[in-house]
CSV table of C-alpha atoms and ligand atoms in Angstrom, one decimal:
chain,number,residue,atom,x,y,z
A,1,UNK,CA,-7.9,-10.3,26.0
A,2,UNK,CA,-7.2,-7.2,28.2
A,3,UNK,CA,-9.3,-4.4,27.7
A,4,UNK,CA,-8.0,-0.8,28.4
A,5,UNK,CA,-10.3,1.7,29.2
A,6,UNK,CA,-10.0,5.6,28.1
A,7,UNK,CA,-12.1,8.2,29.0
A,8,UNK,CA,-14.1,9.4,26.2
A,9,UNK,CA,-12.8,13.0,25.8
A,10,UNK,CA,-9.2,11.6,25.7
A,11,UNK,CA,-10.4,8.7,23.1
A,12,UNK,CA,-11.7,11.1,20.6
A,13,UNK,CA,-8.3,13.2,20.9
A,14,UNK,CA,-6.4,10.0,20.3
A,15,UNK,CA,-8.6,8.9,17.4
A,16,UNK,CA,-8.3,12.4,15.8
A,17,UNK,CA,-4.6,12.6,16.2
A,18,UNK,CA,-4.3,15.5,18.0
A,19,UNK,CA,-3.2,13.9,21.2
A,20,UNK,CA,0.1,12.8,21.5
A,21,UNK,CA,0.5,10.9,25.1
A,22,UNK,CA,3.8,10.6,26.8
A,23,UNK,CA,5.7,7.8,26.9
A,24,UNK,CA,7.8,6.5,29.6
A,25,UNK,CA,11.3,6.9,28.0
A,26,UNK,CA,12.6,3.9,30.0
A,27,UNK,CA,10.1,1.7,28.1
A,28,UNK,CA,11.5,-0.8,25.7
A,29,UNK,CA,8.7,-0.5,22.9
A,30,UNK,CA,9.8,-3.7,21.1
A,31,UNK,CA,9.1,-5.5,24.2
A,32,UNK,CA,6.3,-3.7,25.2
A,33,UNK,CA,4.5,-4.1,21.5
A,34,UNK,CA,5.5,-7.9,21.5
A,35,UNK,CA,3.6,-8.1,25.1
A,36,UNK,CA,0.7,-6.1,23.7
A,37,UNK,CA,0.2,-8.6,20.6
A,38,UNK,CA,0.2,-11.8,22.9
A,39,UNK,CA,-2.3,-9.9,25.6
A,40,UNK,CA,-4.3,-8.6,23.1
A,41,UNK,CA,-4.3,-11.6,20.3
A,42,UNK,CA,-3.4,-8.9,17.8
A,43,UNK,CA,-1.4,-9.3,14.7
A,44,UNK,CA,0.5,-6.3,12.9
A,45,UNK,CA,0.4,-6.1,9.2
A,46,UNK,CA,3.1,-3.6,7.8
A,47,UNK,CA,3.7,-2.6,4.5
A,48,UNK,CA,7.5,-2.4,2.9
A,49,UNK,CA,7.1,1.5,3.1
A,50,UNK,CA,6.9,1.7,7.0
A,51,UNK,CA,10.0,2.8,8.6
A,52,UNK,CA,12.4,-0.1,9.6
A,53,UNK,CA,11.4,-0.2,13.4
A,54,UNK,CA,8.0,-0.7,12.4
A,55,UNK,CA,8.9,-3.3,9.7
A,56,UNK,CA,10.6,-5.1,12.4
A,57,UNK,CA,8.0,-5.6,14.9
A,58,UNK,CA,5.3,-6.7,12.3
A,59,UNK,CA,4.0,-10.5,12.1
A,60,UNK,CA,3.9,-9.8,8.4
A,61,UNK,CA,5.5,-7.2,5.7
A,62,UNK,CA,4.0,-7.3,2.4
A,63,UNK,CA,2.8,-5.3,-0.4
A,64,UNK,CA,-1.1,-4.5,-0.9
A,65,UNK,CA,-2.2,-7.9,-2.6
A,66,UNK,CA,-0.2,-9.7,0.5
A,67,UNK,CA,-1.4,-7.4,3.1
A,68,UNK,CA,-5.1,-7.9,1.9
A,69,UNK,CA,-4.8,-11.7,1.5
A,70,UNK,CA,-3.4,-11.7,5.4
A,71,UNK,CA,-6.1,-9.4,6.5
A,72,UNK,CA,-8.7,-12.0,5.0
A,73,UNK,CA,-7.4,-15.1,6.8
A,74,UNK,CA,-6.1,-14.2,10.0
A,75,UNK,CA,-7.3,-15.5,13.3
A,76,UNK,CA,-6.4,-12.6,15.5
A,77,UNK,CA,-8.9,-10.7,17.3
A,78,UNK,CA,-7.1,-7.2,16.5
A,79,UNK,CA,-5.5,-6.1,13.0
A,80,UNK,CA,-3.1,-3.3,13.7
A,81,UNK,CA,-2.5,-2.1,10.1
A,82,UNK,CA,0.9,-0.2,9.9
A,83,UNK,CA,0.2,1.1,6.6
A,84,UNK,CA,-2.1,4.0,5.1
A,85,UNK,CA,-6.2,4.5,5.7
A,86,UNK,CA,-7.1,2.7,2.5
A,87,UNK,CA,-5.5,-0.3,3.4
A,88,UNK,CA,-6.7,-0.4,6.7
A,89,UNK,CA,-10.1,0.3,5.8
A,90,UNK,CA,-9.7,-2.5,3.2
A,91,UNK,CA,-8.8,-5.0,6.2
A,92,UNK,CA,-12.1,-4.1,8.1
A,93,UNK,CA,-14.3,-4.3,5.0
A,94,UNK,CA,-12.9,-7.9,4.8
A,95,UNK,CA,-13.3,-8.2,8.9
A,96,UNK,CA,-16.5,-6.4,9.9
A,97,UNK,CA,-16.2,-8.2,13.3
A,98,UNK,CA,-12.6,-7.4,14.4
A,99,UNK,CA,-10.9,-4.3,15.7
A,100,UNK,CA,-8.9,-2.6,12.9
A,101,UNK,CA,-6.5,-0.1,14.1
A,102,UNK,CA,-4.1,2.2,12.4
A,103,UNK,CA,-1.1,4.1,14.4
A,104,UNK,CA,-2.4,7.5,12.3
A,105,UNK,CA,-5.6,7.9,11.2
A,106,UNK,CA,-4.2,10.8,9.2
A,107,UNK,CA,-2.4,8.5,6.7
A,108,UNK,CA,-3.7,8.9,3.7
A,109,UNK,CA,-2.7,8.7,0.0
A,110,UNK,CA,-2.4,11.1,-2.5
A,111,UNK,CA,-3.6,8.6,-5.2
A,112,UNK,CA,-6.5,7.7,-3.2
A,113,UNK,CA,-7.5,11.6,-2.6
A,114,UNK,CA,-7.0,12.0,-6.4
A,115,UNK,CA,-10.4,10.1,-7.0
A,116,UNK,CA,-13.4,11.6,-5.1
A,117,UNK,CA,-16.3,9.1,-5.2
A,118,UNK,CA,-18.9,11.8,-6.3
A,119,UNK,CA,-16.9,13.1,-9.4
A,120,UNK,CA,-15.9,9.5,-10.2
A,121,UNK,CA,-19.7,8.5,-10.2
A,122,UNK,CA,-20.2,11.2,-13.0
A,123,UNK,CA,-17.3,10.1,-15.0
A,124,UNK,CA,-18.6,6.3,-14.9
A,125,UNK,CA,-22.3,7.5,-15.7
A,126,UNK,CA,-20.8,8.9,-18.9
A,127,UNK,CA,-19.6,5.0,-19.8
A,128,UNK,CA,-22.6,2.9,-18.8
A,129,UNK,CA,-21.0,0.3,-21.3
A,130,UNK,CA,-17.9,0.2,-19.5
A,131,UNK,CA,-16.6,-2.0,-16.2
A,132,UNK,CA,-14.6,-0.6,-13.6
A,133,UNK,CA,-11.2,-1.8,-12.7
A,134,UNK,CA,-9.9,-0.1,-9.7
A,135,UNK,CA,-6.5,0.1,-8.2
A,136,UNK,CA,-6.7,-0.9,-4.4
A,137,UNK,CA,-5.1,2.5,-3.5
A,138,UNK,CA,-8.7,4.0,-3.4
A,139,UNK,CA,-11.5,4.5,-1.0
A,140,UNK,CA,-14.3,2.3,0.2
A,141,UNK,CA,-16.7,4.9,-1.8
A,142,UNK,CA,-14.7,4.3,-5.2
A,143,UNK,CA,-14.3,0.5,-4.3
A,144,UNK,CA,-18.1,0.2,-4.0
A,145,UNK,CA,-18.5,2.1,-7.7
A,146,UNK,CA,-16.1,-0.9,-9.3
A,147,UNK,CA,-16.6,-4.3,-10.5
A,148,UNK,CA,-13.2,-5.6,-9.8
A,149,UNK,CA,-10.1,-4.3,-7.6
A,150,UNK,CA,-6.3,-5.0,-8.4
A,151,UNK,CA,-3.2,-4.3,-6.9
A,152,UNK,CA,0.1,-3.7,-8.8
A,153,UNK,CA,0.8,-7.6,-8.3
A,154,UNK,CA,-2.2,-8.9,-9.9
A,155,UNK,CA,-3.3,-5.8,-12.4
A,156,UNK,CA,-2.5,-7.7,-15.7
A,157,UNK,CA,-4.5,-10.8,-14.4
A,158,UNK,CA,-7.4,-9.1,-13.3
A,159,UNK,CA,-7.3,-6.9,-16.8
A,160,UNK,CA,-6.9,-9.9,-18.6
A,161,UNK,CA,-9.8,-11.7,-16.9
A,162,UNK,CA,-12.3,-9.5,-18.7
A,163,UNK,CA,-13.1,-10.2,-22.7
A,164,UNK,CA,-10.8,-8.3,-25.0
A,165,UNK,CA,-14.0,-6.5,-26.2
A,166,UNK,CA,-15.3,-5.4,-23.0
A,167,UNK,CA,-14.5,-1.7,-22.6
A,168,UNK,CA,-13.1,-0.6,-19.4
A,169,UNK,CA,-12.1,2.3,-16.7
A,170,UNK,CA,-9.3,1.8,-14.8
A,171,UNK,CA,-8.8,4.1,-11.7
A,172,UNK,CA,-7.2,5.9,-9.9
A,173,UNK,CA,-3.7,5.5,-11.2
A,174,UNK,CA,-3.0,6.7,-14.8
A,175,UNK,CA,0.7,5.3,-14.9
A,176,UNK,CA,-0.5,2.0,-13.6
A,177,UNK,CA,-3.2,2.4,-16.1
A,178,UNK,CA,-1.3,3.0,-18.9
A,179,UNK,CA,1.5,0.4,-18.5
A,180,UNK,CA,-1.4,-1.9,-17.8
A,181,UNK,CA,-3.0,-1.0,-21.3
A,182,UNK,CA,0.6,-1.1,-23.0
A,183,UNK,CA,1.2,-4.6,-21.8
A,184,UNK,CA,-2.2,-6.1,-22.7
A,185,UNK,CA,-3.1,-4.1,-25.7
A,186,UNK,CA,-6.0,-2.4,-24.4
A,187,UNK,CA,-7.4,0.8,-24.4
A,188,UNK,CA,-9.0,1.4,-21.1
A,189,UNK,CA,-10.1,5.0,-20.0
A,190,UNK,CA,-7.7,6.2,-17.3
A,191,UNK,CA,-8.7,8.4,-14.3
A,192,UNK,CA,-6.1,11.1,-14.2
A,193,UNK,CA,-4.6,10.1,-10.9
A,194,UNK,CA,-1.0,9.8,-9.6
A,195,UNK,CA,1.1,9.1,-6.5
A,196,UNK,CA,2.9,11.9,-5.6
A,197,UNK,CA,6.1,9.5,-4.5
A,198,UNK,CA,6.1,7.5,-7.9
A,199,UNK,CA,6.0,10.7,-10.0
A,200,UNK,CA,8.8,12.7,-8.3
A,201,UNK,CA,11.5,11.0,-10.0
A,202,UNK,CA,13.8,12.4,-12.4
A,203,UNK,CA,14.5,10.8,-15.5
A,204,UNK,CA,17.6,13.0,-16.4
A,205,UNK,CA,19.0,11.8,-13.0
A,206,UNK,CA,18.6,8.6,-13.2
A,207,UNK,CA,20.1,8.4,-16.6
A,208,UNK,CA,23.2,10.1,-14.7
A,209,UNK,CA,23.0,7.5,-12.3
A,210,UNK,CA,22.9,4.8,-14.8
A,211,UNK,CA,26.1,6.3,-16.6
A,212,UNK,CA,27.9,6.4,-13.0
A,213,UNK,CA,26.6,2.8,-12.2
A,214,UNK,CA,26.9,0.7,-15.4
A,215,UNK,CA,26.7,-2.4,-13.2
A,216,UNK,CA,23.5,-1.5,-11.6
A,217,UNK,CA,20.0,-2.7,-12.8
A,218,UNK,CA,17.4,-0.4,-12.8
A,219,UNK,CA,14.0,-1.3,-11.1
A,220,UNK,CA,10.6,0.5,-11.0
A,221,UNK,CA,7.3,0.2,-9.4
A,222,UNK,CA,4.5,0.6,-12.2
A,223,UNK,CA,3.1,3.9,-10.4
A,224,UNK,CA,6.3,5.6,-11.9
A,225,UNK,CA,5.8,7.2,-15.2
A,226,UNK,CA,6.1,5.7,-18.5
A,227,UNK,CA,9.3,7.7,-19.3
A,228,UNK,CA,10.9,6.3,-15.9
A,229,UNK,CA,9.4,2.7,-17.0
A,230,UNK,CA,10.8,2.8,-20.1
A,231,UNK,CA,14.4,2.8,-19.0
A,232,UNK,CA,13.8,0.3,-16.0
A,233,UNK,CA,15.3,-3.5,-16.5
A,234,UNK,CA,12.5,-4.7,-14.0
A,235,UNK,CA,9.1,-3.9,-13.7
A,236,UNK,CA,7.0,-4.7,-10.7
A,237,UNK,CA,5.2,-4.4,-7.2
A,238,UNK,CA,7.3,-4.1,-3.9
A,239,UNK,CA,7.0,-7.8,-3.6
A,240,UNK,CA,7.9,-8.5,-6.8
A,241,UNK,CA,10.9,-6.0,-6.7
A,242,UNK,CA,12.0,-7.3,-3.4
A,243,UNK,CA,12.0,-11.2,-5.1
A,244,UNK,CA,13.6,-9.9,-8.0
A,245,UNK,CA,16.7,-8.5,-6.1
A,246,UNK,CA,16.7,-12.0,-4.2
A,247,UNK,CA,16.7,-14.0,-7.1
A,248,UNK,CA,18.5,-12.2,-9.9
A,249,UNK,CA,22.6,-12.1,-10.5
A,250,UNK,CA,23.0,-8.6,-10.3
A,251,UNK,CA,25.0,-7.1,-7.6
A,252,UNK,CA,23.5,-3.2,-7.6
A,253,UNK,CA,20.1,-2.1,-8.0
A,254,UNK,CA,18.8,1.6,-8.6
A,255,UNK,CA,15.3,1.3,-7.1
A,256,UNK,CA,12.7,3.5,-8.4
A,257,UNK,CA,10.2,3.2,-5.5
A,258,UNK,CA,9.6,4.4,-1.9
A,259,UNK,CA,12.6,4.1,0.0
A,260,UNK,CA,11.2,1.8,2.8
A,261,UNK,CA,11.2,-1.3,0.9
A,262,UNK,CA,15.3,-0.8,0.6
A,263,UNK,CA,15.2,-2.0,4.4
A,264,UNK,CA,14.3,-5.6,3.5
A,265,UNK,CA,16.5,-5.7,0.2
A,266,UNK,CA,19.6,-4.8,2.2
A,267,UNK,CA,18.5,-7.4,4.9
A,268,UNK,CA,17.9,-10.2,2.5
A,269,UNK,CA,20.8,-9.3,0.4
A,270,UNK,CA,23.3,-7.9,2.7
A,271,UNK,CA,26.0,-8.2,-0.1
A,272,UNK,CA,24.5,-6.2,-2.9
A,273,UNK,CA,24.1,-2.7,-3.3
A,274,UNK,CA,20.8,-0.5,-3.4
A,275,UNK,CA,20.6,3.1,-4.5
A,276,UNK,CA,17.3,4.9,-4.0
A,277,UNK,CA,16.3,6.4,-7.6
A,278,UNK,CA,16.7,10.4,-7.2
A,279,UNK,CA,13.9,12.6,-7.2
A,280,UNK,CA,13.3,15.6,-9.2
A,281,UNK,CA,14.8,18.1,-6.4
A,282,UNK,CA,16.8,17.7,-3.1
A,283,UNK,CA,13.8,16.9,-0.9
A,284,UNK,CA,13.2,13.4,0.5
A,285,UNK,CA,9.9,12.8,-1.7
A,286,UNK,CA,10.8,9.3,-2.3
A,287,UNK,CA,9.7,9.1,1.3
A,288,UNK,CA,5.9,8.7,1.2
A,289,UNK,CA,4.5,11.5,3.8
A,290,UNK,CA,1.8,9.3,4.5
A,291,UNK,CA,3.1,6.2,5.3
A,292,UNK,CA,6.0,7.7,7.3
A,293,UNK,CA,3.4,9.4,9.6
A,294,UNK,CA,3.4,6.0,11.6
A,295,UNK,CA,6.1,5.7,14.0
A,296,UNK,CA,7.1,3.1,16.5
A,297,UNK,CA,5.7,5.3,19.2
A,298,UNK,CA,2.3,5.9,17.7
A,299,UNK,CA,2.2,1.9,17.1
A,300,UNK,CA,2.4,1.4,20.6
A,301,UNK,CA,-0.1,3.8,21.6
A,302,UNK,CA,-2.3,2.4,19.3
A,303,UNK,CA,-2.1,-0.9,20.5
A,304,UNK,CA,-2.3,0.0,24.3
A,305,UNK,CA,-5.6,1.9,23.6
A,306,UNK,CA,-7.0,0.2,20.7
A,307,UNK,CA,-7.4,3.5,18.9
A,308,UNK,CA,-7.3,4.9,16.4
A,309,UNK,CA,-10.1,2.4,14.8
A,310,UNK,CA,-11.7,2.2,11.4
A,311,UNK,CA,-15.4,2.1,11.2
A,312,UNK,CA,-17.8,2.3,8.1
A,313,UNK,CA,-21.5,1.9,7.4
A,314,UNK,CA,-22.4,-1.6,6.9
A,315,UNK,CA,-24.1,-0.8,3.1
A,316,UNK,CA,-20.7,1.1,2.0
A,317,UNK,CA,-19.0,-2.0,3.2
A,318,UNK,CA,-20.9,-4.7,1.6
A,319,UNK,CA,-20.8,-2.6,-1.8
A,320,UNK,CA,-17.1,-2.6,-1.2
A,321,UNK,CA,-16.5,-6.1,-0.4
A,322,UNK,CA,-17.7,-7.7,-3.8
A,323,UNK,CA,-15.0,-6.1,-5.8
A,324,UNK,CA,-12.5,-7.1,-3.3
A,325,UNK,CA,-13.4,-10.6,-2.9
A,326,UNK,CA,-13.4,-11.1,-6.7
A,327,UNK,CA,-10.0,-10.0,-6.8
A,328,UNK,CA,-9.0,-12.1,-4.2
A,329,UNK,CA,-10.7,-15.2,-6.0
A,330,UNK,CA,-9.1,-14.4,-9.4
A,331,UNK,CA,-5.6,-14.1,-7.6
A,332,UNK,CA,-6.1,-17.3,-5.7
A,333,UNK,CA,-7.2,-18.9,-9.2
A,334,UNK,CA,-3.8,-17.8,-10.8
A,335,UNK,CA,-1.9,-18.9,-7.8
A,336,UNK,CA,-1.1,-15.5,-6.5
B,1,13P,P1,1.9,-2.2,-3.7
B,1,13P,O1,2.1,-2.5,-2.5
B,1,13P,O2,1.1,-2.7,-4.7
B,1,13P,O3,3.6,-2.8,-4.3
B,1,13P,O4,2.0,-0.8,-3.8
B,1,13P,C1,2.7,0.2,-3.5
B,1,13P,C2,1.9,1.8,-3.3
B,1,13P,O5,2.3,2.8,-3.4
B,1,13P,C3,1.1,1.3,-1.7
B,1,13P,O6,0.8,2.4,-1.4
B,2,SF4,FE1,-0.4,6.7,-1.9
B,2,SF4,FE2,2.1,7.1,-3.2
B,2,SF4,FE3,2.1,7.1,-0.5
B,2,SF4,FE4,1.4,4.7,-1.8
B,2,SF4,S1,3.5,5.8,-1.7
B,2,SF4,S2,0.5,5.6,0.0
B,2,SF4,S3,0.4,5.7,-3.6
B,2,SF4,S4,1.1,8.4,-1.7
């Protein structure tokens, strides 16, 4: 495997995201990335919310569950995680001996940020009889305080794995938690966190859009607010939404989730129409600003220099690994 040495000062700047190295404009980045993959035995795992160019060079594109499963089983030496920090961190938790790199270390997540471990610990301590189910969109610190992790693909199955009379805390997404409470008949205590992208959809504008496109089905991610979910024909994780559009007979869809998923939907069903659900104002707020920090250029640079990489303290890693492993086991048993 080729190792490229960067001097320590430059490495620190790249790591902190402060150095935009010049890229030779004549380089074919798609070709270069393919070359680096082979030379370094690297795999690119990309979330559906990544920009289309990144999705097109990825070895695997998926939702949070699929990405964690791929990260667990890969034989590559380097995992290039084209997603946000908590996703790359999960890959590192599962693969302490592999190098895990991310195009932009600043690619965070508003939902994860809404749940600081010190505050969550206080909340948890107030409810000692409760078990904790945490959505994967959280830091390693929150995972370490949890009994089991879930994603939007398996949240119902994970919650159903507890006896009905077991009191539960669900963190950090109050919208996903409320949706799971509704479909399981539970009364889980919800941490008051939300995703800035999925909270921005305007019900009023969606209803107007539905009137203009009566033939279109409305599909939504469960991170959306209850009012939006109530008018959806189908609710699911990004992979589930994609599969639905591949198998359902309708010819058009209003899609209430981050716009990155439209790339695969259009690729897989070129004759169907996909309309992004409108946000509350004129901004492009249903583009996740964190996910979109990653670019093809940064992806190339991070593979070239093998930076920025994810590292964490071993005690934290081991504590965070347990609930992730539990999630993967329950999911495998359920055939997910
Ligand atoms: P899924 O990948 O589980 O669909 O979740 C979407 C999301 O918001 C990831 O940040
Ligand atoms: Fe976080 Fe929402 Fe962006 Fe997903 S879409 S990374 S939950 S801010």
